[in-house]
Tab-separated table of C-alpha atoms in Angstrom:
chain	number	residue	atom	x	y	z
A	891	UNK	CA	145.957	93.368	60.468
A	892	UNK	CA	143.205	90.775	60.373
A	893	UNK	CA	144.856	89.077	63.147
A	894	UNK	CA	143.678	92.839	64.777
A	895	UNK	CA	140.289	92.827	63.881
A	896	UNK	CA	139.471	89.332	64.587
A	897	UNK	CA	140.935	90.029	68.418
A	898	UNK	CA	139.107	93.075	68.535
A	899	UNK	CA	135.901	91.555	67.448
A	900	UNK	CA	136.228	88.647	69.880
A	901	UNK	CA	137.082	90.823	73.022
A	902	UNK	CA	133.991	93.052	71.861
A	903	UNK	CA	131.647	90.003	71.302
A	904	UNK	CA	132.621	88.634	75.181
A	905	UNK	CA	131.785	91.850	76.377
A	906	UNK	CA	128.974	92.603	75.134
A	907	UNK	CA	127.799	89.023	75.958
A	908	UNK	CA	128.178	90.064	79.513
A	909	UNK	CA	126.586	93.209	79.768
A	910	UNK	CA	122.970	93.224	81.305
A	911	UNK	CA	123.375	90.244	82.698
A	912	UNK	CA	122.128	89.386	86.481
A	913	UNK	CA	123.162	87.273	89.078
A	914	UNK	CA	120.090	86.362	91.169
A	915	UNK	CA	119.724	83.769	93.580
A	916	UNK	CA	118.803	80.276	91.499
A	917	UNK	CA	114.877	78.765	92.087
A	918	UNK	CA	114.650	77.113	95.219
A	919	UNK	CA	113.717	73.276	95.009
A	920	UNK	CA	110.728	74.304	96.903
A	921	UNK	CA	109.508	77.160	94.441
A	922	UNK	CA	106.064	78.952	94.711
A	923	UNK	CA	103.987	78.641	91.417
A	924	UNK	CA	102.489	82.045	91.230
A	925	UNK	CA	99.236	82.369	89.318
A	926	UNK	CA	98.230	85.933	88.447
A	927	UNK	CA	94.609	86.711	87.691
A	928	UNK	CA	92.760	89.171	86.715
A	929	UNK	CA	94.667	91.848	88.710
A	930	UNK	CA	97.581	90.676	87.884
A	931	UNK	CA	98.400	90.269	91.442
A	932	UNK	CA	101.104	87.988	93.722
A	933	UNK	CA	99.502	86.516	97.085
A	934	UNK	CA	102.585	85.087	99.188
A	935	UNK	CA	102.686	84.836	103.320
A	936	UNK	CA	98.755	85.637	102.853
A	937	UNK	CA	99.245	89.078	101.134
A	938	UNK	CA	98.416	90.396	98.182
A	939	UNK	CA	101.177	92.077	96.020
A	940	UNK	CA	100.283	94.572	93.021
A	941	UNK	CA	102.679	96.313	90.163
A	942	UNK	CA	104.155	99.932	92.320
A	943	UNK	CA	107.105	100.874	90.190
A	944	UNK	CA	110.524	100.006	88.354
A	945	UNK	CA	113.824	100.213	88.919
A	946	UNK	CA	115.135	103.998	88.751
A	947	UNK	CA	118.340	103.589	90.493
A	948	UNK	CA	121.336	101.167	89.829
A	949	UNK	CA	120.782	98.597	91.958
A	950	UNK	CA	123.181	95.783	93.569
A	951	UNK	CA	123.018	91.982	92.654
A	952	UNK	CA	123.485	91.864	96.606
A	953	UNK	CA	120.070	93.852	97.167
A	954	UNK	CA	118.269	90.745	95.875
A	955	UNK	CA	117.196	88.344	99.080
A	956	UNK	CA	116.323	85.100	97.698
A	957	UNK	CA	114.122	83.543	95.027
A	958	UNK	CA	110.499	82.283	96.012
A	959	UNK	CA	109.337	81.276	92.955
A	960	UNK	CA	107.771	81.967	89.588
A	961	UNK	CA	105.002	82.828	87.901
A	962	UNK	CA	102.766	80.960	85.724
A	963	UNK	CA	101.781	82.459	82.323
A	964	UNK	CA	98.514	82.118	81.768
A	965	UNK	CA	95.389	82.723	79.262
A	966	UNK	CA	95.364	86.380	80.208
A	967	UNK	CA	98.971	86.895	79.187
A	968	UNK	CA	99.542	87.667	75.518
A	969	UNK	CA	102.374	85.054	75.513
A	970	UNK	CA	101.859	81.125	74.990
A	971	UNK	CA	100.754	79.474	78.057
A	972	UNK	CA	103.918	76.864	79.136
A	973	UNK	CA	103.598	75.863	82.865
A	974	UNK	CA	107.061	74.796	82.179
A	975	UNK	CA	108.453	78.534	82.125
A	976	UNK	CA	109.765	79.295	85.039
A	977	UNK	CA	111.870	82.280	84.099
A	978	UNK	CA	110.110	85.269	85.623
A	979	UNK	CA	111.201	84.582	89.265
A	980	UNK	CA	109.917	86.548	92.240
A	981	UNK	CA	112.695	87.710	94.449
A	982	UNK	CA	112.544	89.113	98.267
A	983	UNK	CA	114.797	91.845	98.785
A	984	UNK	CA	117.218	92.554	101.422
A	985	UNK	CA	116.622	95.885	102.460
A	986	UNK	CA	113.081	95.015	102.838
A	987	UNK	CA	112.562	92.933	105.956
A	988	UNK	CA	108.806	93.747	106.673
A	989	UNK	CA	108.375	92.064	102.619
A	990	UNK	CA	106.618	95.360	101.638
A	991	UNK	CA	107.749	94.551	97.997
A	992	UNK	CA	108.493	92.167	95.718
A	993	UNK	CA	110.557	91.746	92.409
A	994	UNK	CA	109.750	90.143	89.550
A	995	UNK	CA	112.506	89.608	86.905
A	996	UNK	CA	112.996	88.175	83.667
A	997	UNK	CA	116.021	85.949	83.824
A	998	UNK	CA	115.420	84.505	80.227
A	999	UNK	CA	117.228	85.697	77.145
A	1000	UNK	CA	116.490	89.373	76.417
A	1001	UNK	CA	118.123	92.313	75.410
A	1002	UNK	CA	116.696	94.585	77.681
A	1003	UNK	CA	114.851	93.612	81.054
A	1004	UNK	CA	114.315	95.630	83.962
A	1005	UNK	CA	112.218	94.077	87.321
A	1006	UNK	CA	109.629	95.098	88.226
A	1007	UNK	CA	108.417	95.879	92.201
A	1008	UNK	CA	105.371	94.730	93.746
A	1009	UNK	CA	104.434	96.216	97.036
A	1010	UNK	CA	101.516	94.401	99.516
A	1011	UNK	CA	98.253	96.332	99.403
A	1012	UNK	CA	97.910	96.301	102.838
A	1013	UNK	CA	100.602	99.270	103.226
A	1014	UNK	CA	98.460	101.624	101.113
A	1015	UNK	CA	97.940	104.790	102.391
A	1016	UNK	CA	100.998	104.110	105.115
A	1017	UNK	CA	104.367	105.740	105.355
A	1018	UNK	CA	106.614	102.564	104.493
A	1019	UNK	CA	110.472	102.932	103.341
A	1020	UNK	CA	111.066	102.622	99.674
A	1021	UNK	CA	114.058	101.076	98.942
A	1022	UNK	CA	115.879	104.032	97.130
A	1023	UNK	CA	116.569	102.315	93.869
A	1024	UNK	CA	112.774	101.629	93.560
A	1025	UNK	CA	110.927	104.076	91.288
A	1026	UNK	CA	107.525	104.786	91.701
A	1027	UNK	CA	105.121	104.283	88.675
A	1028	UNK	CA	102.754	106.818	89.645
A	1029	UNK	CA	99.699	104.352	89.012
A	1030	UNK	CA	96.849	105.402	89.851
A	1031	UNK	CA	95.166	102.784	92.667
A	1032	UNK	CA	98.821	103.502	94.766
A	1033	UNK	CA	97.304	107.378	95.118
């Protein structure tokens, strides 16, 4: 019987170690060092990126493009400053060729973590495509 349990309570602990966890493409060699002000914006190919929603829909590993980098934590975040964290990555997505968003995405340790999409401010007001696993935050500026 404790033979039983022990099994059980293995196969249940490698499960659960599994579960939540994402398979993005690894930091390029070549990373971008994102610094986010104020605004808590992304600038990369010479636009500007701002927070536009979550995820809403389950969304494929195979959805994610390519990692361009990280971003720096800095004096404005309520977290320690370390230059040397390089865990929330910036992703390009595949669906997405124009770049009209961005994710961001904790790849540290964490029990829960969903990303995060950042769409360029220069397609405000237009009639883009959002990816359909992209939910919109409703914030306010995107109105």
């Amino acid at each position: 019987m404790k033979k039983r349990i022990i099994s059980l309570l293995i196969v249940c602990i490698l499960v659960l170690s599994g579960c939540g966890k994402n398979r993005y493409p690894d930091l390029p060699k070549d990373a971008i060092a994102f610094k986010t002000g104020e605004e808590m914006g992304i600038v990369y190919n010479k636009r500007e990126y701002v927070c536009f929603g979550t995820i809403g829909k389950t969304m494929k590993n195979s959805e994610v493009d390519k990692c361009i980098g990280y971003i720096i934590q800095d004096e404005n975040n309520s977290s320690v400053p370390d230059e040397n964290d390089k865990d929330t990555r910036v992703y390009t997505l595949k669906s997405d060729e124009n770049n009209n968003f961005l994710m961001v995405y904790y790849v540290g340790t964490t029990l829960m973590n969903q990303p995060e999409f950042y769409r360029a401010i220069d397609t405000k007001g237009e009639n883009i495509s959002i990816p359909e696993y992209i939910e919109d935050l409703d914030y306010e500026w995107w109105k």
